[in-house]
Short mmCIF file of C-alpha atoms in Angstrom, two decimals:
data_model
loop_
_atom_site.label_atom_id
_atom_site.label_comp_id
_atom_site.label_asym_id
_atom_site.label_seq_id
_atom_site.Cartn_x
_atom_site.Cartn_y
_atom_site.Cartn_z
CA MET A 159 83.82 49.85 168.71
CA LEU A 160 84.00 53.03 166.66
CA ASN A 161 87.23 54.97 166.45
CA ALA A 162 88.19 58.29 164.86
CA ARG A 163 89.74 56.61 161.83
CA ASP A 164 86.52 54.70 161.04
CA ILE A 165 84.45 57.87 161.35
CA LEU A 166 86.77 59.88 159.11
CA GLU A 167 86.85 57.06 156.57
CA THR A 168 83.05 57.03 156.38
CA ILE A 169 82.92 60.81 156.00
CA THR A 170 85.37 60.58 153.09
CA MET A 171 83.28 57.82 151.49
CA ILE A 172 80.16 59.98 151.64
CA GLN A 173 81.70 63.33 150.67
CA ASP A 174 84.21 62.27 148.03
CA GLU A 175 83.32 58.74 146.86
CA HIS A 176 79.53 58.89 146.34
CA LEU A 177 78.63 56.46 149.12
CA ASP A 178 74.89 56.48 149.74
CA VAL A 179 71.83 54.43 150.52
CA ARG A 180 70.29 54.28 147.08
CA THR A 181 66.77 53.47 148.23
CA ILE A 182 64.48 52.75 151.14
CA THR A 183 61.63 50.78 149.62
CA MET A 184 58.43 49.96 151.51
CA GLY A 185 56.78 46.79 150.24
CA ILE A 186 53.00 46.72 150.70
CA SER A 187 50.68 43.77 150.10
CA LEU A 188 47.48 44.63 148.23
CA LEU A 189 45.96 41.15 148.42
CA ASP A 190 43.29 42.32 150.85
CA CYS A 191 42.25 45.10 148.44
CA CYS A 192 40.64 42.71 145.96
CA HIS A 193 37.04 43.42 144.94
CA SER A 194 34.85 42.63 141.94
CA ASP A 195 34.13 46.35 141.44
CA VAL A 196 37.22 48.05 140.00
CA ASP A 197 36.36 51.41 141.58
CA VAL A 198 36.04 49.88 145.05
CA MET A 199 39.28 47.99 144.52
CA CYS A 200 41.12 51.13 143.41
CA GLN A 201 39.91 53.07 146.44
CA ARG A 202 41.08 50.28 148.74
CA VAL A 203 44.47 50.28 147.03
CA TYR A 204 44.85 54.04 147.40
CA ASP A 205 43.75 54.02 151.04
CA LYS A 206 46.10 51.21 152.06
CA ILE A 207 49.19 52.59 150.31
CA THR A 208 48.70 56.11 151.68
CA ARG A 209 47.98 54.76 155.18
CA TYR A 210 51.12 52.61 155.34
CA ALA A 211 53.53 54.91 153.48
CA LYS A 212 52.37 58.34 154.68
CA ASP A 213 55.50 58.82 156.82
CA LEU A 214 58.01 57.02 154.57
CA VAL A 215 59.58 60.07 152.94
CA ARG A 216 59.62 62.14 156.14
CA THR A 217 61.24 59.30 158.08
CA GLY A 218 63.88 58.79 155.40
CA GLU A 219 64.71 62.50 155.45
CA GLN A 220 64.99 62.48 159.26
CA ILE A 221 67.37 59.52 159.24
CA GLU A 222 69.41 61.15 156.48
CA LYS A 223 69.73 64.36 158.49
CA GLU A 224 70.49 62.72 161.84
CA LEU A 225 73.00 60.14 160.61
CA GLY A 226 74.52 62.23 157.82
CA ILE A 227 74.00 59.39 155.35
CA PRO A 228 72.54 60.35 151.94
CA ILE A 229 69.34 58.42 151.21
CA ILE A 230 68.72 59.13 147.54
CA ASN A 231 65.30 57.55 146.96
CA LYS A 232 62.21 56.66 148.96
CA ARG A 233 60.07 54.18 147.07
CA ILE A 234 57.09 51.83 147.31
CA SER A 235 56.61 48.36 145.85
CA VAL A 236 53.26 46.59 145.79
CA THR A 237 51.81 43.16 145.07
CA PRO A 238 51.92 42.39 141.32
CA ALA A 239 48.96 44.39 140.07
CA ALA A 240 47.71 41.58 137.81
CA MET A 241 46.87 39.55 140.92
CA ILE A 242 44.62 42.32 142.23
CA LEU A 243 43.13 42.99 138.82
CA ALA A 244 42.09 39.32 138.56
CA SER A 245 39.34 39.89 141.12
CA CYS A 246 37.62 42.61 139.06
CA ASP A 247 34.73 42.07 136.67
CA ASP A 248 35.95 45.10 134.68
CA LYS A 249 39.70 44.59 134.41
CA ASP A 250 40.61 48.23 133.80
CA ALA A 251 44.39 48.11 134.28
CA VAL A 252 44.96 51.74 133.29
CA LYS A 253 42.53 52.91 135.96
CA LEU A 254 44.56 50.91 138.50
CA ALA A 255 47.81 52.45 137.20
CA LYS A 256 46.37 55.94 137.63
CA THR A 257 45.33 55.04 141.19
CA LEU A 258 48.87 53.87 141.97
CA GLU A 259 50.20 57.11 140.47
CA ARG A 260 47.89 59.16 142.69
CA ALA A 261 49.06 57.22 145.76
CA ALA A 262 52.73 57.72 144.81
CA VAL A 263 52.21 61.48 144.46
CA THR A 264 50.35 61.69 147.77
CA CYS A 265 53.15 59.85 149.58
CA GLY A 266 55.87 61.88 147.84
CA VAL A 267 57.92 58.89 146.66
CA ASN A 268 59.99 59.03 143.49
CA PHE A 269 58.82 55.63 142.12
CA LEU A 270 56.18 53.01 142.81
CA GLY A 271 56.85 49.53 141.44
CA GLY A 272 54.55 46.59 141.02
CA PHE A 273 52.49 47.24 137.90
CA SER A 274 53.55 43.69 137.22
CA ALA A 275 52.58 40.18 136.15
CA LEU A 276 54.14 36.77 136.79
CA VAL A 277 53.55 34.62 133.71
CA GLN A 278 56.52 32.25 133.64
CA LYS A 279 54.24 29.23 133.19
CA GLY A 280 51.22 30.81 131.52
CA PHE A 281 48.65 33.59 131.70
CA GLY A 282 46.23 33.74 134.60
CA PRO A 283 43.17 36.00 135.06
CA GLY A 284 44.23 39.63 134.79
CA ASP A 285 47.69 38.93 133.37
CA LYS A 286 47.06 39.67 129.68
CA GLU A 287 44.86 42.65 130.51
CA LEU A 288 47.64 44.18 132.59
CA ILE A 289 50.44 43.39 130.12
CA GLU A 290 48.54 44.82 127.17
CA ALA A 291 47.85 47.98 129.21
CA ILE A 292 51.51 48.59 130.11
CA PRO A 293 52.32 50.96 127.20
CA GLU A 294 49.38 53.25 127.95
CA ALA A 295 49.86 53.00 131.72
CA LEU A 296 53.51 54.06 131.49
CA SER A 297 52.68 56.87 129.08
CA VAL A 298 50.04 58.47 131.34
CA THR A 299 51.97 58.16 134.62
CA ASP A 300 55.29 59.55 135.84
CA HIS A 301 56.06 57.45 138.92
CA ILE A 302 54.83 53.96 138.01
CA CYS A 303 57.26 51.16 137.15
CA SER A 304 56.33 47.87 135.54
CA SER A 305 57.82 44.39 135.33
CA VAL A 306 56.85 41.03 133.87
CA ASN A 307 58.43 37.70 134.82
CA ILE A 308 58.40 35.49 131.72
CA GLY A 309 60.60 32.60 132.85
CA SER A 310 62.21 30.74 135.72
CA THR A 311 64.53 27.82 136.32
CA LYS A 312 61.61 25.81 137.70
CA ALA A 313 59.08 26.64 134.97
CA GLY A 314 61.08 27.27 131.80
CA ILE A 315 60.37 30.23 129.51
CA ASN A 316 56.89 31.27 128.38
CA MET A 317 57.62 32.13 124.75
CA ASP A 318 54.08 33.39 124.14
CA ALA A 319 54.75 36.00 126.83
CA VAL A 320 58.18 36.72 125.33
CA ALA A 321 56.58 37.43 121.94
CA LEU A 322 54.01 39.69 123.57
CA MET A 323 56.62 41.62 125.56
CA GLY A 324 58.58 42.51 122.42
CA LYS A 325 55.46 44.29 121.15
CA VAL A 326 54.81 45.91 124.55
CA VAL A 327 58.35 47.31 124.80
CA ARG A 328 58.15 48.74 121.30
CA ARG A 329 54.68 50.22 121.84
CA SER A 330 55.83 51.78 125.13
CA ALA A 331 58.61 53.55 123.27
CA GLU A 332 56.25 54.76 120.53
CA LEU A 333 53.76 56.24 123.01
CA THR A 334 56.53 58.18 124.80
CA ALA A 335 58.61 59.12 121.75
CA ASP A 336 58.05 62.80 122.53
CA ARG A 337 59.74 62.25 125.93
CA ASP A 338 62.89 60.45 124.73
CA CYS A 339 61.05 57.11 124.84
CA ILE A 340 60.94 57.09 128.65
CA GLY A 341 58.23 54.39 128.76
CA PRO A 342 60.41 51.29 128.37
CA ALA A 343 62.99 52.80 130.76
CA LYS A 344 60.38 52.03 133.44
CA LEU A 345 59.74 48.46 132.24
CA VAL A 346 61.76 45.33 133.09
CA VAL A 347 61.29 41.82 131.68
CA PHE A 348 62.58 39.21 134.15
CA CYS A 349 63.59 35.60 134.42
CA ASN A 350 63.72 34.39 138.06
CA ALA A 351 62.45 37.72 139.43
CA PRO A 352 63.09 38.12 143.19
CA GLU A 353 60.12 38.97 145.42
CA ASP A 354 62.03 41.40 147.67
CA ASN A 355 63.93 43.59 145.20
CA PRO A 356 64.06 47.24 146.39
CA PHE A 357 65.48 48.61 143.11
CA MET A 358 63.41 50.11 140.30
CA ALA A 359 62.14 49.52 137.75
CA GLY A 360 61.81 45.84 138.67
CA ALA A 361 60.61 46.06 142.27
CA PHE A 362 57.37 44.34 143.30
CA HIS A 363 56.11 42.95 146.60
CA GLY A 364 55.96 39.17 146.27
CA ALA A 365 53.01 37.05 147.38
CA GLY A 366 55.23 35.33 149.95
CA GLU A 367 56.20 38.62 151.64
CA PRO A 368 54.68 40.09 154.86
CA ASP A 369 51.82 42.57 154.76
CA CYS A 370 54.33 45.42 154.91
CA VAL A 371 58.14 45.43 154.99
CA ILE A 372 61.15 47.72 154.64
CA ASN A 373 63.87 46.75 152.15
CA VAL A 374 67.01 48.81 151.58
CA GLY A 375 69.35 49.00 148.59
CA VAL A 376 72.89 50.24 149.19
CA SER A 377 75.36 51.63 146.70
CA GLY A 378 79.04 52.41 146.59
CA PRO A 379 80.89 51.83 143.30
CA GLY A 380 82.97 54.95 143.93
CA VAL A 381 84.07 53.64 147.32
CA VAL A 382 85.23 50.32 145.83
CA ARG A 383 87.09 52.07 143.00
CA ALA A 384 88.81 54.44 145.42
CA ALA A 385 89.89 51.56 147.66
CA LEU A 386 91.43 49.75 144.67
CA ALA A 387 93.19 52.95 143.54
CA LYS A 388 94.80 53.31 146.97
CA ALA A 389 95.88 49.65 147.00
CA GLY A 390 98.17 50.10 143.98
CA ASP A 391 99.71 47.06 142.31
CA CYS A 392 98.59 43.85 144.00
CA ASP A 393 97.47 40.46 142.74
CA LEU A 394 93.84 39.54 142.15
CA THR A 395 93.59 37.60 145.40
CA ALA A 396 94.36 40.81 147.25
CA VAL A 397 91.92 42.71 145.00
CA ALA A 398 89.11 40.30 145.90
CA ASP A 399 89.94 40.58 149.60
CA LEU A 400 89.92 44.37 149.47
CA ILE A 401 86.52 44.42 147.70
CA LYS A 402 85.10 42.08 150.34
CA LYS A 403 86.23 44.35 153.17
CA THR A 404 84.87 47.43 151.41
CA ALA A 405 81.52 45.75 150.68
CA PHE A 406 81.26 44.84 154.36
CA LYS A 407 81.61 48.51 155.36
CA ILE A 408 79.07 49.65 152.76
CA THR A 409 76.53 47.02 153.82
CA ARG A 410 76.88 47.82 157.54
CA MET A 411 75.71 51.31 156.72
CA GLY A 412 72.73 49.90 154.83
CA GLN A 413 71.86 47.61 157.74
CA LEU A 414 71.95 50.57 160.13
CA VAL A 415 69.58 52.62 157.98
CA ALA A 416 67.27 49.65 157.39
CA THR A 417 66.86 48.78 161.07
CA GLU A 418 66.38 52.43 162.03
CA ALA A 419 63.73 52.96 159.34
CA SER A 420 62.02 49.74 160.40
CA ARG A 421 61.92 50.86 164.04
CA ARG A 422 60.61 54.34 163.33
CA LEU A 423 57.94 53.22 160.87
CA GLY A 424 56.86 50.23 162.95
CA VAL A 425 57.30 47.95 159.96
CA PRO A 426 59.38 44.73 159.85
CA PHE A 427 62.89 44.90 158.35
CA GLY A 428 63.10 42.72 155.26
CA ILE A 429 66.47 42.67 153.49
CA VAL A 430 69.49 44.69 152.46
CA ASP A 431 70.25 44.44 148.74
CA LEU A 432 74.04 44.49 148.32
CA SER A 433 74.04 45.66 144.72
CA LEU A 434 76.62 48.17 143.55
CA ALA A 435 74.26 50.58 141.79
CA PRO A 436 76.07 53.15 139.64
CA THR A 437 74.97 56.62 138.53
CA PRO A 438 75.95 58.84 135.60
CA ALA A 439 78.07 60.93 138.02
CA ILE A 440 81.82 60.78 137.48
CA GLY A 441 83.40 58.57 140.14
CA ASP A 442 80.31 56.42 140.74
CA SER A 443 80.79 53.77 138.07
CA VAL A 444 81.01 49.96 138.07
CA ALA A 445 82.87 50.19 134.74
CA HIS A 446 85.54 52.31 136.40
CA ILE A 447 86.03 49.61 139.07
CA LEU A 448 86.75 47.10 136.31
CA GLU A 449 89.15 49.53 134.67
CA GLU A 450 90.87 50.13 138.03
CA MET A 451 91.58 46.38 138.08
CA GLY A 452 93.64 46.85 134.92
CA LEU A 453 91.33 46.91 131.90
CA GLU A 454 92.08 49.65 129.40
CA CYS A 455 88.36 50.09 128.74
CA CYS A 456 85.26 48.28 129.98
CA GLY A 457 84.19 45.85 127.26
CA CYS A 458 87.66 44.67 126.26
CA HIS A 459 88.63 41.01 126.66
CA GLY A 460 88.89 40.22 130.36
CA THR A 461 85.83 42.30 131.32
CA THR A 462 83.65 39.26 132.10
CA ALA A 463 86.32 37.76 134.36
CA ALA A 464 86.85 41.05 136.20
CA LEU A 465 83.09 41.46 136.70
CA ALA A 466 82.80 37.88 138.02
CA LEU A 467 85.48 38.64 140.60
CA LEU A 468 83.76 41.88 141.62
CA ASN A 469 80.30 40.35 141.91
CA ASP A 470 81.48 37.41 144.00
CA ALA A 471 83.57 39.55 146.34
CA VAL A 472 80.68 41.98 146.92
CA LYS A 473 78.42 39.11 147.94
CA LYS A 474 81.02 37.52 150.23
CA GLY A 475 81.76 40.78 152.00
CA GLY A 476 78.21 42.05 152.21
CA VAL A 477 76.56 38.88 153.47
CA MET A 478 78.59 39.04 156.70
CA ALA A 479 77.43 42.59 157.38
CA SER A 480 73.64 42.14 157.36
CA SER A 481 71.24 39.88 159.19
CA HIS A 482 69.16 39.42 156.02
CA VAL A 483 70.48 39.81 152.47
CA GLY A 484 68.21 39.57 149.44
CA GLY A 485 66.97 41.29 146.32
CA LEU A 486 69.48 41.21 143.49
CA SER A 487 72.73 41.69 145.47
CA GLY A 488 75.73 42.05 143.20
CA ALA A 489 76.87 44.57 140.58
CA PHE A 490 74.58 46.40 138.17
CA ILE A 491 75.71 47.18 134.63
CA PRO A 492 73.07 49.62 133.29
CA VAL A 493 74.60 51.33 130.26
CA THR A 494 72.97 54.77 130.42
CA GLU A 495 73.17 54.93 134.24
CA ASP A 496 76.93 54.37 134.51
CA ALA A 497 79.43 57.02 133.37
CA GLY A 498 82.07 54.44 132.47
CA MET A 499 79.63 52.24 130.58
CA ILE A 500 78.40 55.26 128.63
CA ASP A 501 81.95 56.13 127.56
CA ALA A 502 82.72 52.51 126.65
CA ALA A 503 79.57 52.26 124.54
CA ARG A 504 80.31 55.55 122.78
CA CYS A 505 83.83 54.48 121.77
CA GLY A 506 82.67 51.03 120.64
CA ALA A 507 84.56 49.00 123.26
CA LEU A 508 81.31 47.82 124.82
CA THR A 509 78.93 45.92 122.53
CA LEU A 510 75.62 44.17 123.10
CA ASN A 511 77.30 40.78 122.65
CA LYS A 512 79.84 41.59 125.35
CA LEU A 513 77.11 42.87 127.66
CA GLU A 514 75.22 39.61 127.20
CA ALA A 515 78.31 37.64 128.23
CA MET A 516 78.75 39.88 131.28
CA THR A 517 75.18 39.22 132.39
CA ALA A 518 76.05 35.57 133.00
CA VAL A 519 78.16 36.61 136.01
CA CYS A 520 76.51 39.76 137.39
CA SER A 521 73.32 40.72 139.18
CA VAL A 522 70.74 41.43 136.56
CA GLY A 523 71.00 41.61 132.79
CA LEU A 524 70.81 43.83 129.73
CA ASP A 525 69.89 47.05 131.46
CA MET A 526 69.14 50.55 130.12
CA ILE A 527 70.39 49.90 126.59
CA ASN A 528 69.27 52.17 123.75
CA ILE A 529 68.59 50.29 120.52
CA PRO A 530 67.66 51.58 117.02
CA GLY A 531 64.17 53.00 116.73
CA ASP A 532 63.22 50.76 113.82
CA THR A 533 64.03 47.53 115.68
CA PRO A 534 61.19 45.03 115.02
CA ALA A 535 59.22 43.66 117.98
CA GLU A 536 60.40 40.10 117.30
CA VAL A 537 64.06 41.18 117.64
CA ILE A 538 63.26 42.70 121.04
CA SER A 539 61.54 39.42 121.94
CA ALA A 540 64.61 37.47 120.86
CA ILE A 541 66.86 39.66 123.05
CA ILE A 542 64.52 38.88 125.96
CA ALA A 543 64.59 35.15 125.16
CA ASP A 544 68.40 35.04 125.02
CA GLU A 545 68.72 36.78 128.36
CA ALA A 546 66.02 34.63 129.98
CA ALA A 547 67.85 31.50 128.81
CA ILE A 548 71.01 32.62 130.62
CA GLY A 549 69.01 33.15 133.81
CA MET A 550 67.05 29.92 133.51
CA VAL A 551 70.05 27.67 132.89
CA ASN A 552 72.25 29.35 135.51
CA SER A 553 69.54 29.59 138.21
CA LYS A 554 70.01 33.35 138.52
CA THR A 555 68.01 36.49 137.97
CA THR A 556 68.38 38.04 134.54
CA ALA A 557 66.41 40.88 133.03
CA VAL A 558 66.04 43.08 129.97
CA ARG A 559 65.39 46.81 129.94
CA VAL A 560 65.98 48.05 126.41
CA ILE A 561 64.73 51.33 124.94
CA PRO A 562 63.86 51.49 121.22
CA ALA A 563 64.94 55.04 120.32
CA ILE A 564 62.07 55.95 118.01
CA GLY A 565 63.34 58.06 115.10
CA LYS A 566 67.00 57.52 115.97
CA GLN A 567 69.73 55.26 114.61
CA VAL A 568 73.05 53.84 115.80
CA GLY A 569 75.34 56.50 117.24
CA GLU A 570 72.60 59.00 118.06
CA GLU A 571 71.75 59.59 121.71
CA LEU A 572 68.83 59.43 124.13
CA SER A 573 68.84 61.45 127.36
CA PHE A 574 66.47 60.64 130.24
CA GLY A 575 67.95 62.87 132.94
CA GLY A 576 68.55 62.11 136.60
CA LEU A 577 69.68 58.63 137.61
CA LEU A 578 68.46 57.18 134.28
CA GLY A 579 71.21 59.12 132.49
CA SER A 580 71.84 59.10 128.76
CA GLY A 581 73.71 57.10 126.16
CA PRO A 582 74.21 56.16 122.53
CA VAL A 583 72.00 53.93 120.42
CA MET A 584 73.84 50.61 120.15
CA PRO A 585 73.85 48.36 117.06
CA LEU A 586 72.01 45.04 116.85
CA SER A 587 72.23 42.07 114.50
CA THR A 588 69.98 42.71 111.51
CA TYR A 589 69.21 39.03 110.88
CA SER A 590 65.64 38.04 111.75
CA PRO A 591 64.54 35.65 114.55
CA ALA A 592 60.86 36.12 113.57
CA LYS A 593 60.13 32.47 112.75
CA PHE A 594 61.67 31.25 116.01
CA ILE A 595 59.73 33.76 118.11
CA GLY A 596 56.54 33.05 116.16
CA ARG A 597 56.56 29.37 117.17
CA GLY A 598 55.30 30.26 120.66
CA GLY A 599 54.87 27.59 123.32
CA ARG A 600 57.30 27.10 126.17
CA ILE A 601 60.99 26.37 126.40
CA PRO A 602 61.05 23.50 128.93
CA ALA A 603 62.72 23.94 132.29
CA PRO A 604 66.33 22.68 132.35
CA MET A 605 67.64 19.71 134.31
CA GLN A 606 68.72 22.12 137.08
CA SER A 607 65.03 22.47 137.96
CA LEU A 608 64.83 18.85 139.21
CA LYS A 609 66.39 19.33 142.62
CA ASN A 610 63.89 17.45 144.81
#
């Protein structure tokens, strides 16, 4: 039962602590759009997306206005495009990307995800064509996001795909160098990619999903930080308990918005993603939560332990508040998208090595990290391989979204604007992994894969 205190608390969370629903994402299956003629296929894709998602933005805005809950983004995710492309005689992936862009513009969404391929065990029809087209596709579109899953706990790591993705990331940066290298900011390389992720740039609509579904991603780092600030000096058991209670409140709001959007759009409700998604705004930072726990600066010794506590408490609190939890669900640590992370990277407290350690206990991985513009492709591939190994061995999702800052060196800055933020170019090891990456083949699945 609602009382005045609960209502006032929620108002404070929204007005002063940056509480919002980060995204309503409509997942749409394109499997029935397959056709041997690429033009027919593209028309089917456009028609289906615009038919299903024509009211998505309007409905989100209505819910936002009626409930007083900010809904920052309205997005679409689609079946991995490589699967659709496989049916075509002429596998023109860029033409498909432009079709998806046209559909995104027509529907008025801010991003459309799913220009993707799943190659954890090898390349199927359409996979290489799509992957090789990613740099051009991202350079000629504004709303399209891409992802490639190169490994899993069950399959191991496809090192041929890892080697290819290092080149793709670098080429994406080169083709968008005149726009602060925005291309790779819309490209994620996954291990154990979830099929129901509502967050960009890694969202796609998995083959096991319904024909159409509504997934919601919540956010509230500022709310958690404010709750810890009010709690004062207490032990870490009490800190964990407070985060759980706060995550429950945040997720209940997400569940409300998800079920209401599902009802109004006539589309099944899928999941609520519990992830604490930061922004560059002051007061909306995961790093500041860790510092509120007692760290002088995010990145110092103790950061990994504090993040593990936060991630676990968010899951425990959130899972009780929603009928279906999925996606990534935890705490994001994107460097350029988090005000506290940006500051920690600028002062040198936060390094790539520390970020890699943190990814072993948080939601995703090395996210939105600017690296020197002259970084060789094989070094990017090695960063991807390291992160995929953490995900594979620990049976969790990990990902890499790094941006080679073409023409810039360590200490210089890239600025993307909006939620993508800005940040310094971070240093990398200059020793070469080229021979290791050049071996190709597959890293076998670990013993954890044998669970039958």
